[in-house]
XYZ file of C-alpha atoms in Angstrom:
446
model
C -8.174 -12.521 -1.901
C -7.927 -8.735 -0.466
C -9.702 -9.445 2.631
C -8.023 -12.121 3.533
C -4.329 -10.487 3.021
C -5.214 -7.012 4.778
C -6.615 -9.267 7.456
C -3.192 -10.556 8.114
C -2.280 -6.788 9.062
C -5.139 -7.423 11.794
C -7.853 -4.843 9.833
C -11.182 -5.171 10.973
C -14.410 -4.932 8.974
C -16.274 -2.255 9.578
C -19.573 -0.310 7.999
C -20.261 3.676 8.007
C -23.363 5.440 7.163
C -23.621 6.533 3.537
C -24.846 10.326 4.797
C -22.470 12.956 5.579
C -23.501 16.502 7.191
C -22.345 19.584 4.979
C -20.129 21.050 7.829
C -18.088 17.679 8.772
C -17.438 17.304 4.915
C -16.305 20.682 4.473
C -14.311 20.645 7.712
C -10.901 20.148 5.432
C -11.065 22.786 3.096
C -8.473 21.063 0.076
C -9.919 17.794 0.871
C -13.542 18.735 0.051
C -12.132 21.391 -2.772
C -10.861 18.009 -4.275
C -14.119 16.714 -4.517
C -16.255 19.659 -4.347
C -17.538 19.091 -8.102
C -18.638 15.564 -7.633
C -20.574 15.619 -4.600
C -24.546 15.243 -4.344
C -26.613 16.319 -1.857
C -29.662 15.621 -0.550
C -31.909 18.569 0.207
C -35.239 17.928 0.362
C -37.203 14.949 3.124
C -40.230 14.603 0.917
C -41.401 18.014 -0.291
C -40.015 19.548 3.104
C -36.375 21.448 2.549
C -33.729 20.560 4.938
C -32.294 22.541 7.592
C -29.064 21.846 6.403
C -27.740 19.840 3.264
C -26.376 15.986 3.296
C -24.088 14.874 1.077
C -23.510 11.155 -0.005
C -20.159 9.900 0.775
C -17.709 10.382 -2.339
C -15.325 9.196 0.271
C -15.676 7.966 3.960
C -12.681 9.928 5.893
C -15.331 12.968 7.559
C -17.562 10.473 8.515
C -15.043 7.799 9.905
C -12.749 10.297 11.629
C -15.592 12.068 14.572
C -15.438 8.363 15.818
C -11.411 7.843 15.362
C -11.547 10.842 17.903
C -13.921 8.969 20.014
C -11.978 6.005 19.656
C -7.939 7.449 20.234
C -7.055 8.525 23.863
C -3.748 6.438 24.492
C -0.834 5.426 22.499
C -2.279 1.896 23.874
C -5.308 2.315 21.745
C -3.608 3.175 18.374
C -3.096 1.480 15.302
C -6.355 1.735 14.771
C -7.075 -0.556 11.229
C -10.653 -0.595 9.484
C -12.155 -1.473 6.030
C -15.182 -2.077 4.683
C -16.315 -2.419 1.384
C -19.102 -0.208 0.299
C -21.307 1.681 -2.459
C -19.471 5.700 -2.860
C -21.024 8.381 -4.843
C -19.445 10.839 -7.242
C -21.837 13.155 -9.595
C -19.362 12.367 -13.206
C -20.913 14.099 -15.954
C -17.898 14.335 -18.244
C -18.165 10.901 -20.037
C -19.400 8.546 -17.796
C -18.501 4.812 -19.076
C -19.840 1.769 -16.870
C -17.039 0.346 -14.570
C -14.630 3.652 -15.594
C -16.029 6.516 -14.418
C -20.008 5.821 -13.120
C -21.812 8.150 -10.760
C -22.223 5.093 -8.184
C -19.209 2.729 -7.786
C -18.663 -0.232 -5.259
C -14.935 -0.031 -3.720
C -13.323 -1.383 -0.366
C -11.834 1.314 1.556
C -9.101 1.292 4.282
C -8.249 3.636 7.077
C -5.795 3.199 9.908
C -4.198 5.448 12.493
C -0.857 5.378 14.028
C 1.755 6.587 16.643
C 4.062 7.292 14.334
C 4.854 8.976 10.404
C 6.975 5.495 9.950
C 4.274 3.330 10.932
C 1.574 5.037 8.965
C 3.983 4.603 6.128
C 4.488 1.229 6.264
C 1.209 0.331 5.910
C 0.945 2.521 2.913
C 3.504 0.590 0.972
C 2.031 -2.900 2.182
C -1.110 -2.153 0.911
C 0.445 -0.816 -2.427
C 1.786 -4.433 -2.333
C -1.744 -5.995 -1.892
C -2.936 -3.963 -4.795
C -0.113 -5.094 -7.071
C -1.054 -8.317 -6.385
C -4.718 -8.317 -6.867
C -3.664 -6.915 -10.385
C -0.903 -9.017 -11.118
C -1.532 -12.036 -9.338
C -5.451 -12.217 -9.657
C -6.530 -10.348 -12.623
C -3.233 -10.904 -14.684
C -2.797 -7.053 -15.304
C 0.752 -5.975 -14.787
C 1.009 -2.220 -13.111
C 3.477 0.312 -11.835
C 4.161 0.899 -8.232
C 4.685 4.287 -7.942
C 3.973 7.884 -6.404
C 1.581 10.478 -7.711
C 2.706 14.294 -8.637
C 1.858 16.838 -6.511
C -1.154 17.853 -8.317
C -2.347 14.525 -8.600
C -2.287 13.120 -5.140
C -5.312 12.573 -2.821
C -6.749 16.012 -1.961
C -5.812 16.117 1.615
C -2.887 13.947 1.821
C 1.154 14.358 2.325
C 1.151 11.688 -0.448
C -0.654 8.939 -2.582
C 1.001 5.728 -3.972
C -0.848 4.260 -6.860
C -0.610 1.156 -9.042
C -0.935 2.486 -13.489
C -2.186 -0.127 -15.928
C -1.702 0.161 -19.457
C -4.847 -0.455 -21.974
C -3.343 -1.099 -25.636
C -6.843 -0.891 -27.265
C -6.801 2.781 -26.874
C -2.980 3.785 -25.611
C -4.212 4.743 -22.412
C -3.074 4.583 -18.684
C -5.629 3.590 -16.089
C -5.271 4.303 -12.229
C -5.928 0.858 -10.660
C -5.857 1.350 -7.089
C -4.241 4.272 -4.826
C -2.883 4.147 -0.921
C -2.704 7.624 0.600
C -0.671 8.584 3.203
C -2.340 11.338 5.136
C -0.123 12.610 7.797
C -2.094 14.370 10.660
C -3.980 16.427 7.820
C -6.881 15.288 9.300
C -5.932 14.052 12.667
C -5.528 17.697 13.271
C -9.001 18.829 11.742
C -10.855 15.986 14.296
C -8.433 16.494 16.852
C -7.763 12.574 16.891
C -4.731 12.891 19.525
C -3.138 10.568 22.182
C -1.606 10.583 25.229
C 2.007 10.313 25.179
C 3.729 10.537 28.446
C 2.913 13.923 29.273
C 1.602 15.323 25.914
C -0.413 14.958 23.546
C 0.361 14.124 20.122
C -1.551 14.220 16.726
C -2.115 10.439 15.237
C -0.775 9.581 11.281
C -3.200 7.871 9.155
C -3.669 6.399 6.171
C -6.580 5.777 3.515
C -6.714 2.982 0.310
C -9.270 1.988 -1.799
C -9.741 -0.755 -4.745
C -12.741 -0.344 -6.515
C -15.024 -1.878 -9.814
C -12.807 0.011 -11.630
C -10.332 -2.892 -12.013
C -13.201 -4.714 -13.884
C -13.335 -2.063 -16.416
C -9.173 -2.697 -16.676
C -9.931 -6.169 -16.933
C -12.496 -6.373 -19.805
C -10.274 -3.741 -22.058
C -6.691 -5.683 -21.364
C -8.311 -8.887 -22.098
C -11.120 -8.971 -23.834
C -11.298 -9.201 -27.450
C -13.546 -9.148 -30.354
C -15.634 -12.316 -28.769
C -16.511 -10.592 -25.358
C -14.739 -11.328 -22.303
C -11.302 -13.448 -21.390
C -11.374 -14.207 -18.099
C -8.379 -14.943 -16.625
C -9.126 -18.719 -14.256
C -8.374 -17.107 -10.663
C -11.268 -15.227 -11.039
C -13.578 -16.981 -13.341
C -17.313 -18.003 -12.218
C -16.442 -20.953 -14.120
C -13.297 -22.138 -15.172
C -14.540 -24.725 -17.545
C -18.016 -25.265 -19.267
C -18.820 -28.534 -20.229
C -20.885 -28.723 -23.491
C -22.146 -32.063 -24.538
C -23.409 -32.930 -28.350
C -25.604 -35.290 -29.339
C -27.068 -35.941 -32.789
C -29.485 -38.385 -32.170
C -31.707 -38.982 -28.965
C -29.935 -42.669 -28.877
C -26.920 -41.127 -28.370
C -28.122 -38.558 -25.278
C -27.699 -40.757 -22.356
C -24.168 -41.928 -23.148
C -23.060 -38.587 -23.546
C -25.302 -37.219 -20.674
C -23.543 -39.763 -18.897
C -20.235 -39.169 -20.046
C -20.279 -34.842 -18.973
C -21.802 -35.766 -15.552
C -18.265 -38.159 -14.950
C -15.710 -35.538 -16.802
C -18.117 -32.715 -14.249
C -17.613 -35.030 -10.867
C -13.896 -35.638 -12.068
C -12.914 -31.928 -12.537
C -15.036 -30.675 -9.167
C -12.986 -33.295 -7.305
C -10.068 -31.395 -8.509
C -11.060 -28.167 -7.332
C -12.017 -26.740 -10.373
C -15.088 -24.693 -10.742
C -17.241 -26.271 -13.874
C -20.331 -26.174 -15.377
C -22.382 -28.618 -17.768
C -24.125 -26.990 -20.390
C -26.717 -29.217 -20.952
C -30.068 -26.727 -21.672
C -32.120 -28.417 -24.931
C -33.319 -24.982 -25.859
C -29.407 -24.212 -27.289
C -27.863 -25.977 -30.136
C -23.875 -26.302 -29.388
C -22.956 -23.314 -31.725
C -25.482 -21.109 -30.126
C -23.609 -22.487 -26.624
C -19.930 -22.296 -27.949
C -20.823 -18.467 -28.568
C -22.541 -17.899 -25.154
C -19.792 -19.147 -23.255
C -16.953 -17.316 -25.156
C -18.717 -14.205 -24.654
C -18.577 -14.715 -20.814
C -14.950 -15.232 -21.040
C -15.089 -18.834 -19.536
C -10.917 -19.984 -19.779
C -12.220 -23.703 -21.077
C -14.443 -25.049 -22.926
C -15.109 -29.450 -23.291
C -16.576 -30.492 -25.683
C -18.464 -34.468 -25.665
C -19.450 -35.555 -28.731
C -20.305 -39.110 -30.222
C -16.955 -39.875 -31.146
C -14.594 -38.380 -27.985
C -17.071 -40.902 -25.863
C -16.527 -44.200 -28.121
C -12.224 -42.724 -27.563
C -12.788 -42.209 -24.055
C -11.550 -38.361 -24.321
C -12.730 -34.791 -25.129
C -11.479 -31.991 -26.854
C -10.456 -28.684 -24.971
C -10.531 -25.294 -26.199
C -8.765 -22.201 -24.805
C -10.882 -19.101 -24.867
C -7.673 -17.053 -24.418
C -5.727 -18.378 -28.231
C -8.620 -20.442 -29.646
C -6.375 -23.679 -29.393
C -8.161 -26.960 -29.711
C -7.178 -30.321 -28.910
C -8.495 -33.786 -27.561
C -7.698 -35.000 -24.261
C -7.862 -38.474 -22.627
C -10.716 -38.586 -19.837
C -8.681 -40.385 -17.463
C -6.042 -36.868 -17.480
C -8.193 -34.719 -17.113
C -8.036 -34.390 -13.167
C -4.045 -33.553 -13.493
C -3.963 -31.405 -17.203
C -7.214 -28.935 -16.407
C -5.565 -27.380 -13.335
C -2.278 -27.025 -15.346
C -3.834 -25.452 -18.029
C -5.674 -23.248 -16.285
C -2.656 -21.875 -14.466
C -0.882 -21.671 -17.745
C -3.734 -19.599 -19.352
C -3.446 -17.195 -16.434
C 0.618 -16.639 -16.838
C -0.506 -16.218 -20.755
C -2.752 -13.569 -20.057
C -0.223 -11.811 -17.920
C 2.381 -12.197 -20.189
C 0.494 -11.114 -23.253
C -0.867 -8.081 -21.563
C 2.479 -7.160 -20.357
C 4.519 -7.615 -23.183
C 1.967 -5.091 -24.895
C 2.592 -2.433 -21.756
C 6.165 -3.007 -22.572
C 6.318 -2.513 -25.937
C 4.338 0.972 -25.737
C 6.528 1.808 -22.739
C 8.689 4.412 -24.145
C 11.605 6.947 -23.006
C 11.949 10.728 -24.550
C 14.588 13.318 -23.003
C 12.937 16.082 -25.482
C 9.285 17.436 -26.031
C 9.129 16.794 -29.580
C 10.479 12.947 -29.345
C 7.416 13.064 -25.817
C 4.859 14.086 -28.261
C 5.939 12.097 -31.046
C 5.761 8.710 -28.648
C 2.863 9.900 -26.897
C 0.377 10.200 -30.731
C 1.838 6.234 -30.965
C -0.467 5.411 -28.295
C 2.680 5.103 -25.779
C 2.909 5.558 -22.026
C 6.342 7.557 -21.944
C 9.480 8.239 -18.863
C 11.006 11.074 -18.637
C 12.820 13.388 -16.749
C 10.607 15.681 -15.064
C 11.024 18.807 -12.890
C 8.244 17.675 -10.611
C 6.998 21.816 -10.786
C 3.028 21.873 -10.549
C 3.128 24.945 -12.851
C 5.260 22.303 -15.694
C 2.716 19.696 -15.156
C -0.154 22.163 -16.231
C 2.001 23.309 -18.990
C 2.325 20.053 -20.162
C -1.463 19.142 -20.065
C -2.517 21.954 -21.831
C 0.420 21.663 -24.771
C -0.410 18.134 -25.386
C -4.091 18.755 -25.574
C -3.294 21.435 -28.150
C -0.647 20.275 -29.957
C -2.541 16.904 -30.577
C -5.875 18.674 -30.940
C -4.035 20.736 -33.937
C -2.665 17.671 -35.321
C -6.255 15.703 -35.662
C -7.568 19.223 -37.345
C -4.699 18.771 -40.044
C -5.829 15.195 -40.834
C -3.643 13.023 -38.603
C -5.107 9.765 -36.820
C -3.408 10.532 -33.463
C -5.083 10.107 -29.876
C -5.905 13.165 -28.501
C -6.147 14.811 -25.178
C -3.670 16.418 -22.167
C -0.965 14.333 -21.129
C -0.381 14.067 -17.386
C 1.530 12.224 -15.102
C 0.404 8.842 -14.431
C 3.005 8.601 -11.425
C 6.679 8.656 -10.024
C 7.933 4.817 -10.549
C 9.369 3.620 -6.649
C 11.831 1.624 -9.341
C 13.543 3.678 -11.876
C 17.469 4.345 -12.900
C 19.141 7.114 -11.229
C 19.005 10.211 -13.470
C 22.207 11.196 -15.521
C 23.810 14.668 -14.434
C 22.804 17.712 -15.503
C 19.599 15.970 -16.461
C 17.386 18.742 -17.643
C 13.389 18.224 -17.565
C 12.048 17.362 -20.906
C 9.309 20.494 -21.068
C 10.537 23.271 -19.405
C 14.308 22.570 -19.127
C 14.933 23.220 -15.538
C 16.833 21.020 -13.144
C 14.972 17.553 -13.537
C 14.861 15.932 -10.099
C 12.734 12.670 -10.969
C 11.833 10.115 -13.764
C 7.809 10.608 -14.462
C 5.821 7.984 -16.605
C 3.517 10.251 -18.757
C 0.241 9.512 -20.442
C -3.583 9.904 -21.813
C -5.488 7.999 -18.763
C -9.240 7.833 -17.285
């Protein structure tokens, strides 16, 4: 789905080494100071020490960018457009939780260079627009387009663009994907430079990555109680086909009867699956299957063959309902598309209905204990963002200690929406009261 949209921007797969030398990943200082808690190294080859520690790669740009240099001597050779999808490192050891935060992660990431600022940001915001749709599109997750703060943007950057889910199990914000542009941060650390006429200028890049954190978004926006619901676009199997039979008479004919409703629905594009293991009675089957999330689920029986039909049931609401074999071809495919629009609607009428304004702290706070994701108008001030965090924690920390169920933790800013309503005049910012000069959508995240 990704790969084949970037492709139409003419990226190129690529694969870099997973081993990066301690002086060409400290070569940009706030880039590396970004990171600098996270990274392992390796510093031993057997029980011999190493001249000189390797790191593995929490991020590719200082080992890509020595061969960008190699790569850039014209204008004529620029853009310059790689990805490749990889294994990164990062040493978490504050609450690690599998697909969330996880000290090895798998993640596609992007890096182009350009002539120009313009063109360099115009990939930026396509990308963003690939990301929205994996969520949205694919995975049935509704997000926020929008900008990062200041003190949230990719350490090394000019700016980061990011896509915020909203998980209503737990009230918080998750980053789903980011698109950083970089300037010529780090065209000017590996000199990557062109010739221009007669100068030389610096090249703007870019960087974006998508990683197995969207499955972790996934499984808490959908799933419930059961185990997973799987939206159909990206289901293993879209439908599992589970025949019952009470007596060994009656196996054949319904045997029979799954392998025709299986050749039907494959004809049709759908992916499907027959159940038909003897070691598993049907309950023990029907359980199985809703744990993996499967959208459908047939069920054959005695009776649905004598009525030539089966009877569906929706993973997503439970519904269940008999269907006439010979519609099956046409109605599957239609209900699997309207599952997925379900899913996205359900999940986004939840994000909207914890989507809250607040003008004032107290009415922020107030919103923000609800389990809400909250706009407001913000100063955009580094020093009000860390003033914020550390309120909220303690404000909310205080309020647990006094007995209140609340959800705990520093507030920060999630991002900058690219769509919001123009701020009324004289709009002061919401903590600290100076000039506000943005709307900022606030929350607990990951």
């Amino acid at each position: 789905f990704f790969d084949d949209r970037i492709k139409t921007l003419d990226v190129e797969p690529v694969y870099f080494p997973l081993f990066v030398s301690e002086s060409a990943l400290t070569r940009e200082k706030d880039h590396i100071e970004g990171f600098k808690a996270e990274v392992a190294w390796v510093t031993k080859s057997g029980s011999s020490d190493l001249a000189e520690p390797i790191a593995l790669r929490p991020t590719s740009e200082t080992i890509m960018y020595p061969a960008f240099k190699k790569w850039v001597q014209s204008h004529r050779d620029l853009p310059i457009k790689i990805n490749q999808w990889t294994n990164i490192v990062r040493w978490e050891f504050k609450n690690p939780t599998p697909f969330i935060r996880t000290r090895e992660f798998l993640w596609q990431e992007g890096h182009t260079a350009h002539a120009t600022a313009e063109e360099a940001k115009e990939m930026v915001f396509d990308i963003l627009e690939f990301y929205r749709q994996v969520y949205e599109d694919l995975l049935a997750v509704p997000v926020i387009k929008g900008i990062k703060s200041e003190g949230e943007k990719f350490a090394g950057g000019d700016f980061t663009t990011t896509v915020e889910a909203y998980v209503p199990a737990n009230g918080r914000g998750i980053q789903g994907a980011t698109s950083h542009h970089l300037g010529q941060n780090f065209s000017k650390m590996f000199d990557i430079s062109f010739e221009y006429g007669k100068e030389r200028r610096l090249a703007w890049q870019t960087s974006w990555g998508l990683s197995t954190r969207s499955i972790g978004a996934l499984v808490m926006i959908h799933g419930d109680d059961k185990g997973l619901v799987l939206p159909p676009r990206i289901a293993r199997y879209q439908v599992v086909i589970v025949p019952i039979h009470y007596k060994e008479s009656q196996l054949a004919g319904i045997q029979a009867a799954a392998d025709d409703v299986f050749a039907s629905l494959k004809k049709a594009g759908v992916r499907v699956h027959v159940d038909d293991r003897e070691n598993h009675n049907p309950g023990w089957k029907f359980n199985h299957w809703e744990q993996k999330g499967v959208p459908v689920r047939i069920e054959i029986g005695p009776k649905d063959v004598e009525k030539s039909q089966v009877t569906i049931v929706r993973r997503d609401s439970g519904d269940k309902s008999p269907l006439a074999v010979a519609d099956l071809a046409i109605t599957i495919p239609e209900l699997l598309e309207t599952i997925q629009s379900s899913l996205f609607d359900k999940a986004k009428n939840a994000r909207d209905t914890h989507l809250k304004h607040a003008t004032e702290w107290s009415d922020f706070m107030e919103k923000m204990s609800q389990k809400c994701i909250v706009v407001t108008p913000w100063c955009e001030k580094d020093e009000c963002e860390e003033a914020v965090k550390k309120r909220s924690k303690e404000e909310s920390e205080a309020k647990l200690e006094a007995g209140e169920e609340i959800l705990t933790g520093s507030a920060k800013t999630l991002c900058l929406p690219l769509e919001q309503e123009p701020l009324e005049e004289g709009a002061k910012c919401f903590a600290c009261g100076a000039a506000a000069t943005k709307r900022a959508l606030w929350g607990r995240s990951y």
